[in-house]
CSV table of C-alpha atoms in Angstrom, one decimal:
chain,number,residue,atom,x,y,z
A,819,MET,CA,66.2,98.7,172.2
A,820,THR,CA,66.3,97.4,168.6
A,821,ASN,CA,63.4,95.1,167.6
A,822,CYS,CA,65.0,92.3,165.5
A,823,THR,CA,62.6,90.4,163.4
A,824,ARG,CA,63.5,87.6,161.0
A,825,GLU,CA,62.3,87.9,157.4
A,826,SER,CA,60.0,85.1,156.5
A,827,LEU,CA,59.9,83.9,152.9
A,828,PRO,CA,56.3,82.9,152.0
A,829,PHE,CA,55.5,79.9,149.7
A,830,PRO,CA,52.2,78.5,148.4
A,831,ALA,CA,50.2,76.6,151.1
A,832,LEU,CA,50.1,72.8,151.3
A,833,ASN,CA,46.7,71.4,152.3
A,834,ARG,CA,45.8,74.7,154.2
A,835,ARG,CA,49.1,74.7,156.0
A,836,LYS,CA,51.2,77.8,155.5
A,837,ILE,CA,54.8,77.2,154.2
A,838,GLU,CA,57.3,79.6,155.4
A,839,ALA,CA,61.1,79.7,155.1
A,840,GLU,CA,63.8,81.8,156.9
A,841,PHE,CA,67.6,81.7,157.2
A,842,SER,CA,67.5,81.0,160.9
A,843,GLY,CA,68.5,77.3,161.2
A,844,GLY,CA,71.8,77.9,163.0
A,845,ASP,CA,74.8,75.6,162.4
A,846,ILE,CA,73.6,73.9,159.3
A,847,THR,CA,75.8,73.6,156.2
A,848,SER,CA,75.2,72.7,152.5
A,849,ASP,CA,78.8,71.5,152.2
A,850,GLY,CA,79.1,68.5,154.4
A,851,GLY,CA,81.3,66.8,152.0
A,852,VAL,CA,84.1,69.2,152.5
A,853,LEU,CA,85.5,66.7,154.9
A,854,LEU,CA,86.6,64.6,151.9
A,855,LEU,CA,88.6,67.6,150.6
A,856,ARG,CA,90.3,67.8,153.9
A,857,GLN,CA,91.1,64.1,153.9
A,858,MET,CA,92.4,64.1,150.3
A,859,ASP,CA,94.5,67.2,151.0
A,860,LYS,CA,96.1,65.6,154.1
A,861,GLN,CA,96.8,62.4,152.1
A,862,LEU,CA,98.5,64.3,149.4
A,863,GLY,CA,100.2,66.9,151.6
A,864,LEU,CA,99.1,69.4,148.8
A,865,MET,CA,98.4,72.6,150.7
A,866,GLU,CA,101.2,71.9,153.1
A,867,SER,CA,103.7,71.7,150.3
A,868,ILE,CA,102.5,75.0,148.8
A,869,ASP,CA,102.7,76.7,152.2
A,870,HIS,CA,106.3,75.6,152.7
A,871,LEU,CA,107.3,77.0,149.3
A,872,LEU,CA,105.6,80.4,149.5
A,873,HIS,CA,107.1,83.3,151.4
A,874,ASP,CA,104.8,84.9,154.0
A,875,PRO,CA,106.0,88.5,154.5
A,876,ARG,CA,103.6,89.2,157.4
A,877,GLU,CA,104.7,89.7,161.0
A,878,GLN,CA,104.0,86.3,162.4
A,879,ASP,CA,103.1,87.4,165.9
A,880,GLN,CA,100.5,89.6,164.5
A,881,VAL,CA,98.9,87.0,162.2
A,882,THR,CA,95.4,85.8,162.9
A,883,HIS,CA,94.9,83.6,159.8
A,884,SER,CA,97.9,81.4,158.8
A,885,GLN,CA,99.0,81.2,155.2
A,886,ILE,CA,98.0,77.5,155.0
A,887,SER,CA,94.6,78.3,156.3
A,888,LEU,CA,94.2,81.1,153.7
A,889,LEU,CA,95.3,78.6,150.9
A,890,ARG,CA,92.9,76.0,152.1
A,891,GLN,CA,90.0,78.3,152.4
A,892,ARG,CA,90.4,79.7,149.0
A,893,VAL,CA,91.0,76.2,147.2
A,894,TYR,CA,88.3,74.4,149.2
A,895,GLY,CA,85.9,77.1,148.3
A,896,LEU,CA,86.6,76.7,144.5
A,897,CYS,CA,86.1,72.9,144.9
A,898,LEU,CA,82.7,73.7,146.5
A,899,GLY,CA,81.6,76.0,143.8
A,900,TYR,CA,82.4,79.4,145.4
A,901,GLU,CA,84.3,81.3,142.7
A,902,ASP,CA,84.2,84.9,144.2
A,903,LEU,CA,86.1,86.2,147.1
A,904,ASN,CA,82.8,88.0,148.1
A,905,ASP,CA,81.4,84.5,149.0
A,906,HIS,CA,83.8,84.1,151.8
A,907,GLN,CA,82.2,87.0,153.7
A,908,THR,CA,79.4,84.5,154.6
A,909,LEU,CA,81.4,81.3,154.3
A,910,ARG,CA,83.8,82.4,156.9
A,911,THR,CA,81.2,81.5,159.6
A,912,ASP,CA,80.3,78.1,158.0
A,913,PRO,CA,81.2,75.5,160.7
A,914,ALA,CA,81.8,72.8,158.1
A,915,ILE,CA,84.4,74.9,156.3
A,916,GLN,CA,85.9,76.0,159.6
A,917,THR,CA,86.3,72.3,160.6
A,918,ALA,CA,87.9,71.5,157.3
A,919,LEU,CA,90.4,74.2,157.9
A,920,GLU,CA,91.0,72.9,161.5
A,921,ARG,CA,89.6,76.1,162.9
A,922,ASP,CA,86.6,76.6,165.3
A,923,ASN,CA,86.4,80.4,164.8
A,924,VAL,CA,85.7,83.0,162.1
A,925,LEU,CA,87.8,82.5,159.0
A,926,ALA,CA,89.5,85.1,156.8
A,927,SER,CA,87.5,87.8,155.1
A,928,GLN,CA,87.4,88.7,151.5
A,929,SER,CA,90.0,91.5,151.9
A,930,THR,CA,92.5,89.1,153.7
A,931,LEU,CA,92.2,86.6,150.9
A,932,CYS,CA,92.5,89.4,148.3
A,933,ARG,CA,95.8,90.4,149.9
A,934,LEU,CA,97.1,86.9,149.6
A,935,GLU,CA,96.4,86.8,145.8
A,936,ASN,CA,98.1,90.2,145.3
A,937,ARG,CA,101.4,89.4,147.0
A,938,THR,CA,102.6,86.7,144.5
A,939,ASP,CA,105.2,86.9,141.8
A,940,ARG,CA,107.1,84.8,139.3
A,941,GLN,CA,108.9,82.8,141.9
A,942,THR,CA,105.4,81.8,143.4
A,943,MET,CA,104.3,80.5,140.0
A,944,VAL,CA,107.5,78.4,139.5
A,945,ALA,CA,107.3,77.0,143.0
A,946,ILE,CA,103.7,75.9,142.7
A,947,HIS,CA,104.4,74.2,139.4
A,948,LYS,CA,107.2,72.2,141.1
A,949,VAL,CA,104.5,70.9,143.5
A,950,PHE,CA,102.4,69.9,140.5
A,951,LEU,CA,105.2,67.8,139.1
A,952,GLU,CA,106.0,66.4,142.5
A,953,GLN,CA,102.4,65.4,143.1
A,954,PHE,CA,102.4,63.7,139.6
A,955,ILE,CA,105.5,61.7,140.2
A,956,THR,CA,104.4,60.4,143.6
A,957,SER,CA,101.2,59.3,142.2
A,958,PHE,CA,102.9,56.3,140.6
A,959,LYS,CA,103.7,53.3,142.8
A,960,LYS,CA,106.1,52.0,140.2
A,961,PRO,CA,107.9,53.6,137.2
A,962,PRO,CA,105.6,54.0,134.2
A,963,LYS,CA,106.7,52.6,130.8
A,964,GLU,CA,105.2,55.4,128.8
A,965,LEU,CA,103.9,59.0,129.4
A,966,ILE,CA,102.1,61.1,126.9
A,967,LEU,CA,102.4,64.9,127.5
A,968,ASP,CA,99.4,66.7,126.1
A,969,PHE,CA,100.0,70.4,125.3
A,970,ASP,CA,97.1,72.8,124.4
A,971,ALA,CA,96.3,76.4,124.6
A,972,THR,CA,92.9,78.0,125.1
A,973,ASP,CA,91.3,81.5,125.4
A,974,ASP,CA,90.6,83.0,128.8
A,975,PRO,CA,88.2,86.0,128.0
A,976,THR,CA,88.8,89.2,129.8
A,977,HIS,CA,86.3,92.0,130.7
A,978,GLY,CA,88.3,94.8,131.9
A,979,ARG,CA,91.6,96.6,131.9
A,980,GLN,CA,93.8,93.9,133.3
A,981,GLU,CA,97.5,94.0,132.7
A,982,HIS,CA,98.7,92.3,129.4
A,983,VAL,CA,95.3,92.1,127.7
A,984,PHE,CA,95.2,91.9,124.0
A,985,TYR,CA,92.7,91.2,121.2
A,986,HIS,CA,93.1,87.8,119.7
A,987,GLY,CA,92.1,87.5,116.0
A,988,TYR,CA,91.2,83.8,116.0
A,989,TYR,CA,89.0,84.0,119.1
A,990,ARG,CA,87.7,87.5,118.3
A,991,HIS,CA,87.8,88.9,121.6
A,992,TYR,CA,90.2,90.2,124.4
A,993,CYS,CA,91.6,87.5,126.3
A,994,PHE,CA,94.6,85.7,127.9
A,995,LEU,CA,96.1,82.6,126.2
A,996,PRO,CA,96.9,80.1,129.0
A,997,LEU,CA,99.0,77.0,128.1
A,998,TYR,CA,98.0,73.7,129.8
A,999,VAL,CA,99.9,70.4,129.9
A,1000,PHE,CA,98.2,67.2,131.1
A,1001,CYS,CA,99.3,63.6,131.3
A,1002,LYS,CA,96.7,60.8,131.9
A,1003,GLY,CA,94.2,63.5,133.2
A,1004,GLN,CA,96.7,64.9,135.8
A,1005,LEU,CA,97.6,68.5,135.5
A,1006,LEU,CA,101.3,69.4,135.1
A,1007,VAL,CA,101.2,72.9,133.8
A,1008,SER,CA,98.7,75.8,133.9
A,1009,TYR,CA,100.6,78.8,132.6
A,1010,LEU,CA,98.9,82.1,132.0
A,1011,ARG,CA,100.1,84.0,128.9
A,1012,PRO,CA,99.1,87.2,127.0
A,1013,SER,CA,97.3,86.6,123.8
A,1014,ASN,CA,99.5,88.6,121.5
A,1015,ILE,CA,101.9,85.7,121.1
A,1016,ASP,CA,102.3,82.5,119.0
A,1017,GLY,CA,100.1,79.8,120.6
A,1018,ALA,CA,103.2,77.6,121.0
A,1019,ARG,CA,105.3,80.3,122.7
A,1020,HIS,CA,107.4,78.9,125.6
A,1021,SER,CA,106.0,75.3,125.0
A,1022,GLY,CA,109.5,74.1,123.8
A,1023,ALA,CA,111.1,75.4,127.0
A,1024,ILE,CA,108.4,73.7,129.1
A,1025,LEU,CA,108.6,70.4,127.3
A,1026,LYS,CA,112.4,70.4,127.9
A,1027,LEU,CA,112.0,71.1,131.7
A,1028,LEU,CA,109.4,68.4,132.0
A,1029,VAL,CA,111.3,65.7,130.1
A,1030,THR,CA,114.5,66.4,132.0
A,1031,ALA,CA,112.7,66.3,135.4
A,1032,LEU,CA,110.8,63.1,134.6
A,1033,ARG,CA,113.8,61.3,133.2
A,1034,GLU,CA,115.8,62.2,136.4
A,1035,VAL,CA,113.2,60.1,138.2
A,1036,TRP,CA,112.4,57.5,135.5
A,1037,PRO,CA,115.4,57.2,133.1
A,1038,ASP,CA,113.9,54.6,130.9
A,1039,VAL,CA,110.4,56.1,130.5
A,1040,HIS,CA,109.2,56.5,127.0
A,1041,ILE,CA,107.8,60.1,126.5
A,1042,ILE,CA,105.5,61.2,123.8
A,1043,PHE,CA,104.8,64.8,123.1
A,1044,ARG,CA,101.3,65.3,121.6
A,1045,GLY,CA,99.5,68.5,120.5
A,1046,ASP,CA,97.4,70.0,117.7
A,1047,GLY,CA,98.7,71.9,114.7
A,1048,GLY,CA,99.5,74.9,116.8
A,1049,PHE,CA,102.4,73.0,118.4
A,1050,CYS,CA,104.0,71.8,115.2
A,1051,ARG,CA,107.2,73.7,115.2
A,1052,HIS,CA,110.4,72.6,113.6
A,1053,THR,CA,112.5,73.5,116.6
A,1054,MET,CA,110.4,71.4,118.9
A,1055,LEU,CA,110.3,68.4,116.7
A,1056,SER,CA,114.1,68.6,116.1
A,1057,TRP,CA,114.6,68.8,119.9
A,1058,CYS,CA,112.4,65.6,120.3
A,1059,GLU,CA,114.5,63.8,117.7
A,1060,ARG,CA,117.8,64.7,119.4
A,1061,TYR,CA,116.7,63.7,122.8
A,1062,ASN,CA,114.8,60.5,122.0
A,1063,VAL,CA,111.3,62.0,122.7
A,1064,SER,CA,108.5,60.7,120.4
A,1065,TYR,CA,105.9,63.1,119.0
A,1066,ILE,CA,102.6,63.1,117.3
A,1067,VAL,CA,101.2,66.5,116.4
A,1068,GLY,CA,98.7,68.0,113.9
A,1069,TYR,CA,99.8,69.6,110.8
A,1070,THR,CA,98.0,72.4,108.7
A,1071,ARG,CA,97.0,71.4,105.2
A,1072,ASN,CA,98.7,73.1,102.3
A,1073,LYS,CA,98.7,72.9,98.5
A,1074,ARG,CA,101.8,70.6,98.4
A,1075,LEU,CA,100.2,68.1,100.7
A,1076,GLU,CA,96.8,68.2,98.9
A,1077,LYS,CA,98.6,67.6,95.7
A,1078,MET,CA,100.4,64.5,97.2
A,1079,ILE,CA,97.1,62.9,98.3
A,1080,ALA,CA,94.9,64.1,95.3
A,1081,SER,CA,94.6,60.7,93.5
A,1082,ALA,CA,93.9,58.8,96.8
A,1083,LEU,CA,91.4,61.4,97.9
A,1084,GLU,CA,89.6,61.3,94.5
A,1085,ALA,CA,89.3,57.4,94.8
A,1086,THR,CA,87.8,57.9,98.3
A,1087,LYS,CA,85.4,60.4,96.8
A,1088,LYS,CA,84.2,58.0,94.1
A,1089,GLN,CA,83.6,55.4,96.7
A,1090,PHE,CA,81.4,57.8,98.6
A,1091,ASP,CA,79.5,58.7,95.5
A,1092,ILE,CA,78.7,54.9,95.1
A,1093,THR,CA,77.7,54.1,98.7
A,1094,ARG,CA,76.6,57.6,100.0
A,1095,GLU,CA,78.1,56.7,103.2
A,1096,LYS,CA,81.0,58.4,105.0
A,1097,GLN,CA,84.4,57.2,103.7
A,1098,ARG,CA,87.7,57.2,105.7
A,1099,GLU,CA,91.0,56.0,104.4
A,1100,PHE,CA,94.5,56.5,105.8
A,1101,MET,CA,97.9,56.8,104.1
A,1102,SER,CA,101.5,57.4,105.3
A,1103,PHE,CA,104.3,59.2,103.4
A,1104,ASN,CA,107.4,61.3,103.9
A,1105,TYR,CA,107.2,65.0,103.6
A,1106,GLY,CA,109.6,67.9,104.1
A,1107,ALA,CA,108.6,71.5,104.5
A,1108,LYS,CA,111.1,74.1,103.1
A,1109,SER,CA,112.1,75.2,106.5
A,1110,TRP,CA,112.9,71.7,107.6
A,1111,LYS,CA,116.3,70.1,107.4
A,1112,LYS,CA,114.9,66.6,106.9
A,1113,GLN,CA,111.8,64.8,105.9
A,1114,ARG,CA,109.3,63.5,108.4
A,1115,GLN,CA,106.5,60.9,108.4
A,1116,VAL,CA,103.0,62.3,107.6
A,1117,ILE,CA,99.8,60.5,108.1
A,1118,ALA,CA,96.8,61.7,106.1
A,1119,LYS,CA,93.2,60.9,107.0
A,1120,LEU,CA,91.2,61.0,103.8
A,1121,GLU,CA,87.6,61.6,104.9
A,1122,VAL,CA,84.6,62.3,102.6
A,1123,THR,CA,81.1,62.9,103.8
A,1124,ASP,CA,78.0,64.4,102.4
A,1125,LYS,CA,79.6,67.9,103.2
A,1126,GLY,CA,82.5,67.1,100.9
A,1127,PRO,CA,86.2,66.1,101.4
A,1128,ASN,CA,87.8,66.8,104.8
A,1129,PRO,CA,91.5,65.7,104.7
A,1130,ARG,CA,93.5,66.0,107.9
A,1131,PHE,CA,97.2,65.6,108.5
A,1132,ILE,CA,99.5,64.7,111.5
A,1133,ILE,CA,103.2,64.4,111.8
A,1134,THR,CA,104.8,61.7,114.0
A,1135,ASN,CA,107.9,59.6,114.5
A,1136,LEU,CA,106.0,56.8,116.1
A,1137,PRO,CA,106.0,53.4,114.3
A,1138,GLY,CA,102.8,51.6,113.6
A,1139,ASP,CA,99.7,51.5,111.4
A,1140,ALA,CA,98.6,54.9,110.1
A,1141,GLN,CA,94.9,54.5,111.2
A,1142,ALA,CA,95.9,53.1,114.6
A,1143,LEU,CA,98.2,56.0,115.3
A,1144,TYR,CA,95.6,58.6,114.1
A,1145,ASP,CA,92.5,57.1,115.9
A,1146,GLY,CA,94.2,55.4,118.8
A,1147,VAL,CA,96.9,57.9,119.7
A,1148,TYR,CA,96.3,61.3,118.2
A,1149,CYS,CA,92.5,61.6,118.6
A,1150,ALA,CA,92.9,60.6,122.2
A,1151,ARG,CA,94.1,64.1,123.0
A,1152,GLY,CA,90.4,65.2,122.8
A,1153,ASP,CA,90.2,64.1,126.4
A,1154,MET,CA,92.6,66.8,127.4
A,1155,GLU,CA,90.2,69.3,125.9
A,1156,ASN,CA,87.6,68.0,128.3
A,1157,ARG,CA,90.0,68.5,131.2
A,1158,ILE,CA,90.6,72.1,130.2
A,1159,LYS,CA,86.8,72.7,130.0
A,1160,GLU,CA,86.5,71.0,133.4
A,1161,GLN,CA,89.0,73.4,135.0
A,1162,GLN,CA,87.7,76.6,133.3
A,1163,LEU,CA,83.9,75.9,133.5
A,1164,GLY,CA,83.8,73.8,136.7
A,1165,LEU,CA,86.6,75.2,138.8
A,1166,PHE,CA,86.6,78.8,137.5
A,1167,ALA,CA,90.1,79.0,136.0
A,1168,ASP,CA,88.8,81.8,133.8
A,1169,ARG,CA,88.0,84.0,136.8
A,1170,THR,CA,91.1,86.0,136.1
A,1171,SER,CA,89.4,89.4,136.7
A,1172,ALA,CA,92.1,91.0,139.0
A,1173,HIS,CA,94.1,93.9,137.5
A,1174,ASP,CA,97.6,92.7,138.4
A,1175,TRP,CA,99.1,90.1,136.1
A,1176,TRP,CA,100.6,87.9,138.9
A,1177,ALA,CA,97.4,88.0,140.9
A,1178,ASN,CA,95.6,86.5,137.8
A,1179,GLN,CA,98.3,83.8,137.4
A,1180,PHE,CA,97.9,82.9,141.0
A,1181,ARG,CA,94.2,82.6,140.5
A,1182,LEU,CA,94.8,80.2,137.7
A,1183,LEU,CA,97.0,78.1,139.9
A,1184,LEU,CA,94.5,78.2,142.8
A,1185,SER,CA,92.0,76.7,140.4
A,1186,SER,CA,94.6,74.2,139.3
A,1187,LEU,CA,95.1,73.1,142.9
A,1188,ALA,CA,91.4,72.6,143.2
A,1189,TYR,CA,91.5,70.5,140.1
A,1190,ILE,CA,94.3,68.4,141.6
A,1191,LEU,CA,92.3,67.7,144.7
A,1192,LEU,CA,89.2,66.6,142.8
A,1193,GLU,CA,91.1,64.7,140.2
A,1194,SER,CA,92.8,62.8,143.0
A,1195,ILE,CA,89.5,61.9,144.6
A,1196,ARG,CA,88.3,60.7,141.2
A,1197,ARG,CA,91.5,58.7,140.6
A,1198,ILE,CA,92.0,57.2,144.1
A,1199,ALA,CA,88.8,57.2,145.8
A,1200,LEU,CA,86.2,56.8,143.0
A,1201,ARG,CA,88.1,54.1,141.0
A,1202,GLY,CA,85.6,51.4,140.0
A,1203,THR,CA,82.5,53.4,141.1
A,1204,GLU,CA,79.8,55.1,139.1
A,1205,LEU,CA,81.8,58.4,139.4
A,1206,GLU,CA,85.2,57.1,138.2
A,1207,THR,CA,84.9,59.3,135.0
A,1208,ALA,CA,82.7,62.1,136.5
A,1209,GLN,CA,83.6,65.7,135.9
A,1210,ALA,CA,84.3,68.2,138.7
A,1211,THR,CA,80.8,69.6,138.8
A,1212,THR,CA,79.3,66.1,139.1
A,1213,ILE,CA,81.6,65.1,142.0
A,1214,ARG,CA,80.8,68.4,143.7
A,1215,LEU,CA,77.0,67.9,143.4
A,1216,LYS,CA,77.0,64.2,144.5
A,1217,LEU,CA,79.8,64.1,147.0
A,1218,LEU,CA,80.4,67.6,148.5
A,1219,LYS,CA,77.1,69.4,148.5
A,1220,ILE,CA,75.5,67.5,151.3
A,1221,GLY,CA,73.2,69.1,153.9
A,1222,ALA,CA,74.4,68.5,157.4
A,1223,ILE,CA,73.6,69.8,161.0
A,1224,ILE,CA,76.9,70.4,162.9
A,1225,LEU,CA,77.1,70.0,166.7
A,1226,ARG,CA,80.2,71.2,168.5
A,1227,ASN,CA,81.3,70.9,172.0
A,1228,THR,CA,84.6,70.5,174.0
A,1229,ARG,CA,84.8,66.8,173.2
A,1230,ARG,CA,83.7,66.3,169.6
A,1231,ILE,CA,82.4,67.8,166.4
A,1232,ARG,CA,79.5,65.9,164.9
A,1233,PHE,CA,78.4,66.1,161.4
A,1234,LEU,CA,74.8,64.9,161.1
A,1235,LEU,CA,74.5,64.3,157.4
A,1236,SER,CA,71.1,64.3,155.7
A,1237,SER,CA,69.2,61.1,156.3
A,1238,HIS,CA,67.8,61.3,152.8
A,1239,TYR,CA,71.2,61.8,151.0
A,1240,PRO,CA,70.8,59.4,148.0
A,1241,HIS,CA,74.6,58.5,147.7
A,1242,GLN,CA,75.3,57.2,151.2
A,1243,LYS,CA,77.0,54.0,150.1
A,1244,LEU,CA,79.3,55.9,147.7
A,1245,PHE,CA,80.2,58.4,150.3
A,1246,LYS,CA,81.1,55.6,152.8
A,1247,THR,CA,83.2,53.9,150.2
A,1248,VAL,CA,85.1,57.2,149.4
A,1249,THR,CA,85.5,57.8,153.2
A,1250,ALA,CA,87.0,54.4,153.7
A,1251,ARG,CA,89.4,54.7,150.7
A,1252,LEU,CA,90.8,58.1,152.0
A,1253,GLN,CA,91.6,56.8,155.5
A,1254,PRO,CA,95.2,57.0,156.5
A,1255,GLY,CA,97.2,53.8,155.7
């Protein structure tokens, strides 16, 4: 007969009393807040929408783990901070996660989840992006007057022999080059691309699809396309002008532009020499590149600091004061960069380590679904609270990672959350706001 002994972990004594620890507590979870994810998901119908769109090729009478259960297990895991499929070998027995998935038995294994990721294709990507757009549209109770679509690309470092991996000269490593589109913090597009392309590749087609879909629902909405200098392409600007879409994008400095602002920049520099304080001036003028068929409005920021002149340029067809457009409209795109970092660092969007291209695209979309869940909690349930601007990692730490004892019988499932949890009032507020109706 095997003699099973538990491994005890020793710690320094306290007042002559031994301190020992062992993993034998039973049905205790560190993820008591997973119930909030379940509630938010049900309110949005997010995973249900994805499940209806995706084809499940398995023999259904042989299936143990439904497709929607697999999707929820993977996405909830990302929200809770578990980026690896290997984590689910242990998590599959966690009673809190089982309850959130509406199960009371062992969940899917790492290999089952891996098979889910590796049976996706281009149609899967398109279908999931339709859900992103539907979620965005239904988040408005009344038609918006104005929408700003933020476009940006970033590097997704690779560390193996994945499909379509190339070296990128700007980032100086092998990577993918995903394209993101956000609007007011809500995610509309997360599109994985190889890095051997122009950073604006396919952005024109995506902008056209988004504008068309949004105007079908809200014909009178004013749409603004916003991006950095990497998205300043004549074809995109011309399309915006033809279809009544405003734009405000960065523009790379060149000798012609520098010559046009030379006298104004010199005056700004003289003012800095007198005051020894940073000087900022703005000017607006018309400019036409050789490849353009018309001139466009350029706004120049003339900045001089102790490090020297630092002129910057943007191109826009928006009316208004030059400084207000630059500082109040263009620079606000910096929040989008924070949202990208939030998804990549906090929700593991850069965990694209599968070999197959479509599996990596699907991993990016799973991370995006996790972002939508947490962003919805922040926007709907945390409005007006101390966490209304918190990032995903902070929401996870303060709302989801709660110790709880779980008691299950035939009549009920009880989550006995920690009595010493410091954010009880906030948790109660969020729970109340996520109640049906």
